[in-house]
Coordinates of C-alpha atoms and ligand atoms in Angstrom, one line a residue:
M26 CA 47.8 95.8 73.3
E27 CA 48.9 92.9 70.8
K28 CA 46.8 89.7 70.7
I29 CA 46.8 86.6 68.6
T30 CA 43.8 85.0 67.2
I31 CA 43.2 81.1 65.9
E32 CA 40.2 79.8 64.0
G33 CA 40.9 76.3 65.6
G34 CA 40.2 73.0 63.6
R35 CA 42.9 73.1 60.7
R36 CA 45.4 70.1 60.2
L37 CA 48.8 71.4 60.0
H38 CA 50.7 70.6 57.4
G39 CA 54.1 71.7 55.2
R40 CA 57.7 72.5 57.0
V41 CA 59.0 74.7 59.5
S42 CA 63.0 75.6 60.3
V43 CA 63.9 75.4 64.2
N44 CA 65.8 78.8 65.2
G45 CA 68.8 78.7 68.0
A46 CA 68.1 78.3 71.3
K47 CA 67.1 80.9 73.9
N48 CA 68.7 78.9 76.6
A49 CA 71.8 78.4 74.8
A50 CA 72.4 82.0 73.7
L51 CA 71.5 83.7 76.6
P52 CA 74.7 82.4 78.9
I53 CA 76.7 82.6 75.3
M54 CA 76.4 86.2 74.7
A55 CA 77.1 86.1 78.7
A56 CA 80.6 84.4 78.1
C57 CA 81.9 87.3 75.6
I58 CA 82.4 88.7 78.7
L59 CA 85.1 86.4 79.0
A60 CA 86.5 86.7 76.0
H61 CA 89.7 89.6 74.5
G62 CA 88.1 90.0 70.4
P63 CA 85.5 89.6 69.0
S64 CA 83.1 87.0 68.9
R65 CA 80.6 86.4 66.0
I66 CA 77.8 84.2 66.7
K67 CA 75.6 82.4 64.2
G68 CA 71.6 81.4 64.8
I69 CA 70.8 83.7 67.6
P70 CA 66.9 84.0 67.7
D71 CA 65.2 87.5 67.0
I72 CA 63.3 87.2 70.3
A73 CA 63.1 90.1 73.5
D74 CA 64.8 87.8 75.5
V75 CA 67.9 88.5 73.3
R76 CA 67.3 92.1 72.8
V77 CA 67.3 92.6 76.6
M78 CA 70.3 90.7 77.1
M79 CA 71.7 92.9 73.7
D80 CA 70.6 96.1 76.1
L81 CA 72.2 95.0 79.1
L82 CA 76.0 93.8 77.4
R83 CA 75.7 97.2 75.8
C84 CA 75.7 98.4 79.5
L85 CA 78.5 96.1 80.5
G86 CA 80.9 97.8 77.9
M87 CA 80.0 95.5 74.7
T88 CA 79.5 96.3 71.6
V89 CA 76.9 94.1 70.0
E90 CA 76.0 94.3 66.5
R91 CA 73.9 92.2 64.1
S92 CA 75.0 92.2 61.4
K93 CA 72.7 91.4 57.9
D94 CA 73.3 87.8 57.5
G95 CA 71.7 87.4 61.3
S96 CA 74.4 86.7 63.2
M97 CA 75.9 88.8 66.1
E98 CA 79.5 89.9 66.6
L99 CA 79.8 90.7 70.9
E100 CA 83.1 92.0 71.7
V101 CA 84.5 94.3 75.4
T102 CA 85.2 97.5 73.8
R103 CA 84.9 99.3 77.7
P104 CA 86.5 97.3 79.7
G105 CA 85.6 97.0 83.8
E106 CA 81.7 97.4 83.3
T107 CA 80.5 95.5 86.5
V108 CA 77.0 96.7 87.0
T109 CA 73.9 95.1 86.0
L110 CA 71.2 97.4 86.5
Y111 CA 67.3 95.7 88.1
K112 CA 65.6 97.3 84.9
F113 CA 67.2 94.5 82.4
V114 CA 66.8 91.9 85.4
E115 CA 63.2 92.3 86.3
K116 CA 62.5 91.8 82.8
M117 CA 64.5 89.0 82.0
R118 CA 65.5 86.6 85.0
A119 CA 68.4 84.9 82.4
S120 CA 69.6 88.6 83.0
I121 CA 72.0 86.8 86.3
C122 CA 74.3 84.3 83.8
V123 CA 76.5 87.5 83.1
L124 CA 77.3 87.0 87.5
G125 CA 80.0 83.9 86.8
P126 CA 81.6 86.2 83.9
L127 CA 82.0 89.5 85.0
L128 CA 83.1 88.2 88.4
G129 CA 85.8 85.7 86.7
R130 CA 86.8 88.3 83.5
W131 CA 87.3 91.7 86.2
G132 CA 87.4 90.4 89.7
R133 CA 83.7 92.1 90.6
A134 CA 79.8 91.5 89.5
E135 CA 76.9 94.1 90.8
V136 CA 74.1 92.0 89.4
A137 CA 70.1 93.3 90.8
R138 CA 69.1 90.2 92.7
P139 CA 65.6 88.6 90.5
G140 CA 62.6 88.5 92.2
G141 CA 60.2 85.8 91.9
C142 CA 58.2 85.3 89.0
V143 CA 54.9 83.2 88.1
I144 CA 56.1 79.7 88.2
G145 CA 57.4 80.5 91.6
D146 CA 60.3 82.1 93.8
R147 CA 63.8 81.0 92.0
P148 CA 66.0 81.6 94.4
I149 CA 69.7 81.7 93.5
D150 CA 71.5 80.6 96.2
L151 CA 73.2 78.0 94.9
H152 CA 74.5 79.8 92.2
L153 CA 76.0 82.1 94.8
K154 CA 77.3 79.2 96.7
G155 CA 79.3 77.8 94.1
L156 CA 80.8 81.5 93.6
Q157 CA 82.0 81.6 97.1
A158 CA 83.4 78.1 96.9
L159 CA 85.5 79.5 94.1
G160 CA 86.9 82.1 96.7
A161 CA 84.1 85.2 95.8
T162 CA 82.5 87.4 98.8
I163 CA 79.1 88.0 98.2
T164 CA 77.3 91.0 99.8
Q165 CA 74.2 92.4 99.3
D166 CA 73.4 95.9 99.3
K167 CA 70.1 98.0 98.1
G168 CA 68.5 95.3 96.0
N169 CA 71.9 94.3 94.6
I170 CA 74.3 90.8 94.9
I171 CA 78.1 91.8 94.7
A172 CA 80.3 89.3 94.1
E173 CA 83.7 90.3 94.3
G174 CA 87.1 88.1 94.6
G175 CA 90.3 89.4 92.5
D176 CA 91.4 85.3 92.7
L177 CA 89.2 82.5 92.6
Y178 CA 90.6 79.5 93.0
G179 CA 89.5 76.0 91.3
T180 CA 87.5 73.2 94.1
E181 CA 85.0 70.8 93.8
I182 CA 81.7 72.4 94.5
H183 CA 78.0 70.4 94.9
L184 CA 75.3 72.2 93.2
A185 CA 72.2 70.6 93.6
G186 CA 69.0 71.4 95.4
S187 CA 66.0 69.8 96.1
F188 CA 65.3 70.1 92.8
G189 CA 68.0 68.8 91.4
P190 CA 70.5 70.9 89.4
T191 CA 70.6 74.3 88.2
V192 CA 71.1 75.3 84.8
L193 CA 71.7 78.8 84.7
G194 CA 74.1 78.1 88.4
T195 CA 75.9 75.6 86.4
A196 CA 76.5 78.3 83.7
N197 CA 77.6 81.0 85.9
V198 CA 80.0 78.6 88.0
M199 CA 81.5 77.2 84.8
M200 CA 82.2 80.8 83.3
A201 CA 83.8 82.2 86.5
A202 CA 85.9 78.8 86.7
C203 CA 87.3 78.7 83.4
L204 CA 89.7 81.8 84.3
A205 CA 90.2 80.5 88.0
K206 CA 93.3 79.1 89.3
G207 CA 93.6 75.3 89.4
T208 CA 91.1 73.2 88.5
T209 CA 87.8 73.0 89.5
I210 CA 85.1 70.1 89.8
I211 CA 81.5 71.1 89.6
K212 CA 79.2 67.8 90.9
S213 CA 75.7 67.4 90.2
A214 CA 76.1 70.0 87.5
A215 CA 73.0 70.4 84.8
C216 CA 73.4 67.9 82.1
E217 CA 71.3 70.4 79.5
P218 CA 72.2 70.3 75.3
E219 CA 72.5 74.3 76.4
I220 CA 75.2 73.8 79.2
Q221 CA 77.2 71.3 76.6
D222 CA 76.6 74.2 73.9
L223 CA 78.0 76.7 76.4
A224 CA 80.9 74.2 77.3
H225 CA 81.2 73.7 73.9
F226 CA 81.5 77.5 73.3
L227 CA 83.9 78.0 75.7
N228 CA 86.3 75.1 75.0
L229 CA 86.3 76.9 71.1
A230 CA 87.3 80.1 73.1
G231 CA 90.4 78.5 75.2
A232 CA 88.8 76.9 78.2
K233 CA 89.4 74.0 79.4
V234 CA 86.2 71.8 80.4
S235 CA 85.7 68.1 80.2
G236 CA 82.8 65.8 81.1
I237 CA 80.7 67.5 79.2
G238 CA 77.2 66.0 78.8
T239 CA 77.3 64.5 82.2
S240 CA 77.2 65.8 86.0
C241 CA 80.5 66.1 86.6
L242 CA 82.2 69.1 84.8
T243 CA 85.8 69.5 85.2
I244 CA 87.0 72.7 84.6
G245 CA 90.6 73.0 84.2
G246 CA 91.5 77.2 84.8
V247 CA 93.5 79.1 82.0
E248 CA 94.6 82.6 81.3
R249 CA 92.4 83.9 79.1
L250 CA 90.3 83.2 76.2
C251 CA 89.5 84.0 73.3
G252 CA 86.9 85.8 70.5
I253 CA 85.7 83.1 68.3
D254 CA 83.1 82.1 65.4
Y255 CA 80.3 79.6 66.4
E256 CA 76.9 78.5 66.0
I257 CA 74.5 78.3 68.2
I258 CA 72.4 74.7 68.7
P259 CA 68.5 74.1 67.8
D260 CA 66.0 75.4 70.5
R261 CA 64.6 72.1 71.3
I262 CA 61.2 73.6 72.9
E263 CA 60.5 75.2 69.6
A264 CA 60.9 72.5 67.9
G265 CA 58.9 70.4 70.2
T266 CA 56.4 73.3 70.3
F267 CA 55.2 72.6 66.9
M268 CA 55.7 68.7 67.3
V269 CA 52.7 69.2 70.2
A270 CA 51.2 71.9 67.6
S271 CA 51.2 69.3 64.3
A272 CA 50.1 66.6 67.4
I273 CA 46.9 68.5 68.3
T274 CA 46.1 69.7 64.8
R275 CA 46.3 65.8 63.6
G276 CA 48.7 67.2 61.3
N277 CA 52.0 66.3 59.2
I278 CA 54.8 68.6 59.4
L279 CA 58.2 68.4 58.6
I280 CA 60.7 70.0 61.7
E281 CA 63.7 71.0 59.9
N282 CA 66.8 70.7 62.0
A283 CA 65.3 69.5 64.8
R284 CA 67.8 67.6 66.9
M285 CA 66.7 64.2 67.5
E286 CA 69.0 63.3 70.4
H287 CA 67.9 66.6 72.7
L288 CA 64.2 65.4 71.8
E289 CA 64.0 61.7 73.3
A290 CA 61.9 62.1 75.9
V291 CA 59.3 64.4 74.4
T292 CA 59.4 62.1 71.1
E293 CA 58.9 58.8 73.9
K294 CA 55.8 60.5 74.9
L295 CA 54.2 61.2 71.9
R296 CA 54.7 58.3 70.3
E297 CA 53.3 56.5 73.6
I298 CA 49.8 58.9 73.0
G299 CA 49.5 57.8 69.4
V300 CA 51.7 60.3 67.7
T301 CA 53.6 58.9 64.3
V302 CA 57.2 60.8 64.9
T303 CA 60.1 60.1 62.4
E304 CA 63.2 61.2 62.1
E305 CA 63.7 62.8 58.6
D306 CA 65.9 65.2 56.2
G307 CA 68.3 66.3 59.7
G308 CA 64.7 66.9 61.0
C309 CA 61.9 65.3 62.1
R310 CA 58.2 64.6 60.4
V311 CA 55.1 64.6 62.9
K312 CA 51.8 63.3 62.2
G313 CA 48.9 63.1 64.5
T314 CA 46.7 60.5 63.1
G315 CA 44.2 58.6 65.2
D316 CA 42.9 58.8 68.5
L317 CA 45.4 60.6 71.2
T318 CA 45.1 58.7 74.4
A319 CA 46.3 59.7 78.2
A320 CA 49.4 59.1 79.3
C321 CA 51.5 60.1 82.8
T322 CA 54.9 61.7 82.8
S323 CA 56.8 64.1 85.4
A324 CA 58.7 67.3 84.4
L325 CA 62.6 66.5 85.6
P326 CA 65.9 68.2 84.5
Y327 CA 67.0 67.2 81.7
P328 CA 67.6 63.8 80.0
G329 CA 63.7 64.1 81.4
F330 CA 61.0 65.5 80.1
P331 CA 61.6 69.1 80.3
T332 CA 60.0 71.6 82.2
D333 CA 59.8 74.0 79.8
M334 CA 57.7 71.6 77.6
Q335 CA 54.9 70.3 80.4
P336 CA 52.3 73.5 79.4
Q337 CA 52.1 72.8 75.8
F338 CA 51.8 68.9 76.7
T339 CA 49.2 69.6 79.5
S340 CA 47.1 71.2 76.2
L341 CA 47.9 68.0 74.2
L342 CA 46.9 66.0 76.9
S343 CA 43.6 68.2 77.6
I344 CA 42.1 66.0 74.3
A345 CA 43.4 63.0 74.9
K346 CA 41.1 59.9 75.8
G347 CA 41.4 59.2 79.7
T348 CA 43.4 60.6 82.4
S349 CA 46.6 62.0 82.4
V350 CA 48.9 62.6 85.1
I351 CA 51.4 65.5 85.0
T352 CA 53.8 65.9 88.1
E353 CA 56.0 68.8 87.8
K354 CA 58.6 68.4 89.9
V355 CA 61.3 71.5 88.9
F356 CA 59.0 74.0 89.0
P357 CA 56.7 73.0 91.2
E358 CA 54.3 76.2 91.3
R359 CA 54.2 76.2 87.0
I360 CA 50.3 75.6 86.7
A361 CA 49.4 79.1 85.2
H362 CA 48.1 77.7 82.6
V363 CA 45.5 75.2 84.0
A364 CA 42.9 78.0 84.8
E365 CA 43.1 79.4 81.6
L366 CA 43.0 76.1 79.5
N367 CA 39.8 75.1 81.6
R368 CA 38.0 78.1 80.5
M369 CA 38.6 76.3 76.9
G370 CA 36.7 73.4 78.0
A371 CA 39.5 71.2 79.2
S372 CA 38.9 69.2 82.5
I373 CA 42.7 69.8 84.6
R374 CA 42.8 70.0 88.3
K375 CA 45.8 70.7 90.4
E376 CA 46.8 68.6 93.4
G377 CA 50.3 69.7 94.5
N378 CA 52.9 69.6 91.6
T379 CA 50.8 67.1 90.1
I380 CA 48.4 67.6 87.3
I381 CA 45.2 65.7 86.6
V382 CA 44.1 66.6 82.7
K383 CA 40.8 64.1 82.4
G384 CA 40.5 64.1 78.8
V385 CA 37.7 66.3 77.4
D386 CA 36.0 65.2 73.5
Y387 CA 36.8 68.8 72.0
L388 CA 38.0 72.5 73.4
S389 CA 36.1 75.6 72.6
G390 CA 37.5 78.7 71.5
A391 CA 37.5 81.5 74.3
E392 CA 39.6 84.6 76.0
V393 CA 42.4 83.6 77.4
K394 CA 45.4 85.6 78.8
A395 CA 49.2 84.0 78.9
A396 CA 50.8 84.7 82.1
D397 CA 54.4 83.0 81.4
L398 CA 56.1 82.4 78.3
R399 CA 55.6 78.6 77.8
A400 CA 51.8 78.9 79.3
G401 CA 51.5 81.1 76.5
A402 CA 52.7 78.8 73.7
S403 CA 50.1 76.0 75.3
L404 CA 47.4 78.3 75.1
V405 CA 48.3 79.3 71.3
I406 CA 48.6 75.3 70.6
A407 CA 44.9 74.5 72.6
G408 CA 43.6 77.4 70.0
L409 CA 44.4 75.5 67.3
A410 CA 42.6 72.8 68.3
A411 CA 39.7 74.4 69.7
E412 CA 36.5 74.8 68.1
G413 CA 35.5 78.3 67.3
T414 CA 38.1 81.7 67.8
T415 CA 40.5 82.1 70.7
E416 CA 42.4 84.9 71.0
V417 CA 45.4 85.1 73.6
R418 CA 46.9 87.8 75.6
G419 CA 49.5 88.6 77.3
L420 CA 51.6 88.5 74.0
Q421 CA 55.2 90.4 76.1
H422 CA 55.4 86.4 77.3
L423 CA 55.1 84.7 74.0
D424 CA 57.4 87.0 72.3
R425 CA 60.2 86.5 74.6
G426 CA 61.0 83.1 73.8
Y427 CA 59.3 82.6 69.9
E428 CA 59.9 84.5 67.4
R429 CA 56.8 85.3 65.0
L430 CA 55.3 82.2 65.8
E431 CA 52.2 82.5 64.4
E432 CA 53.4 83.9 61.2
R433 CA 55.2 80.4 61.4
L434 CA 52.3 78.9 62.3
A435 CA 50.0 80.4 59.3
H436 CA 52.9 79.4 56.5
L437 CA 51.8 75.7 58.1
G438 CA 48.4 76.6 57.6
A439 CA 46.5 77.8 60.9
K440 CA 44.3 80.3 60.7
I441 CA 46.3 82.9 63.1
K442 CA 46.9 86.2 63.1
R443 CA 48.1 88.8 66.0
V444 CA 45.9 91.5 66.1
V445 CA 45.7 95.1 67.5
D446 CA 43.5 94.9 70.5
Q447 CA 41.5 98.2 70.9
P448 CA 40.9 99.4 74.2
L449 CA 37.9 99.8 76.1
L450 CA 37.0 103.7 75.3
H451 CA 34.2 103.9 76.8
M452 CA 33.8 101.9 80.0
P453 CA 30.5 101.3 80.4
K454 CA 28.5 103.1 83.3
P455 CA 28.4 100.3 86.5
V456 CA 24.9 99.7 87.0
G457 CA 23.0 98.8 90.3
V458 CA 26.3 99.1 92.3
M459 CA 26.2 98.8 96.3
P460 CA 27.4 102.2 97.9
Ligands
LIG1345 C1 66.8 77.1 82.8 C2 66.1 78.0 81.7 C3 64.7 78.0 81.9 C4 64.0 76.0 82.6 C5 65.0 76.1 84.0 C6 64.7 74.4 84.1 C7 67.4 79.6 80.8 C8 67.4 81.5 80.6 N1 66.1 78.9 81.4 O1 66.3 78.2 84.1 O2 63.8 77.9 80.8 O3 63.3 76.2 82.8 O4 66.3 76.3 83.6 O5 65.5 74.0 82.9 O6 68.1 78.8 80.9 N2 67.2 76.6 91.8 C9 67.1 76.9 93.6 N3 68.0 77.3 93.7 C10 69.4 77.8 93.1 C11 68.9 77.9 91.9 C12 67.5 77.2 91.2 O7 66.8 76.2 94.5 O8 70.1 78.9 92.8 C13 65.5 75.6 91.8 C14 64.6 76.8 91.2 O9 63.9 77.3 92.1 C15 64.1 75.3 90.3 C16 65.0 74.5 90.0 O10 66.3 74.8 91.3 O11 63.2 74.5 91.3 C17 66.0 74.6 88.2 O12 65.9 75.8 88.5 P1 66.7 76.4 87.5 O13 67.7 75.2 87.1 O14 68.0 77.1 88.1 O15 66.4 76.7 86.1 P2 67.1 78.3 85.3 O16 68.5 78.4 85.3 O17 66.7 79.8 86.4

């Protein structure tokens, strides 16, 4: 087992470059199932989730290789494989985004149904509703969802639930609709930049998607898509994580190729609490100077404040003057980081889906454990600012979405390293145990 240790209290300075977006890379890799011929994709990060998707696509009959320049080539070389095993889905829920392209290309998809996770139940009813509306028959057998439909037909689909639109649900239905007969209209579609990126990829490959970036997507069915060269957008959540890391350490860093237009809600909130954010050299500079002040925010679908930045912001607001209130409207149960931050001296309580943060003067280093990806990022961020040593365990979650995070933070001046955690070889004998 590994852990990250951080000696807090160092201001970050220098520059860091943002990798391609995980949440764009995964569905775009899956979209290559739809294409005839090879696609070469630049900017796909080298993270655990991407490695799971590479293995999964290989099991689905694709050749997937990384070349020396870091780009990835993907091509269907064994046509007609349609079964996605639970061993992939249990590692990565986003495996579900092969459902739409498999159904669209081969008329059949069998994908293990994802279970819940630490941030909630995470149903897939809207994915299935959308595919059914296109004419697919959905059944479940031995824990697997089986979608079948030789011919899919375009129709109008409303794809929102009580929490708003679904990101991967929109991706699945959009991908299946590309090869359907006629026109599909997806109302209440997700507008996230990663969905926009997927739509741009599909269009370059020959699809007819319009309304990109709005909540109404129109998809004209085409006969076939072809392989293309494409470059993934930079990861706004990774950029946002570095922004918060700079802010919490009163640092001054330039985040190269961060796309400011994707970070408006994050930038606005940082400025509101006293952080200086400026556009510079095709990226953004984030300076934490004076005191931080409390703020209220709600995690919402794009263009609202991203739920994937909520835990990192909770860390930041834990040392802001006053009381902050964060309402989590996308994943109401995304609160795994709160108890761990309190171990570091934060004063945070939960009321339903609301996180109430009473700012403290300082955080203290402690041993903490990440229960999910963004919780892991929030604990590393807290450790950068805390007095003394913080040890973060549960790195398998962090590594799902960040490439060499500790190395890049060390390059910015943080005292941080990854070490192998020694297991307890001799358990101490229990003392005074009651029979
Ligand atoms: C994607 C992102 C994830 C991000 C999330 C919200 C990827 C790989 N993951 O996840 O990082 O946190 O968007 O921005 O892109 N829901 C239903 N029924 C469904 C589907 C979803 O009720 O069929 C609910 C979910 O439980 C949740 C909300 O809708 O409350 C949003 O979930 P969704 O947008 O689907 O998240 P993902 O696409 O899984």
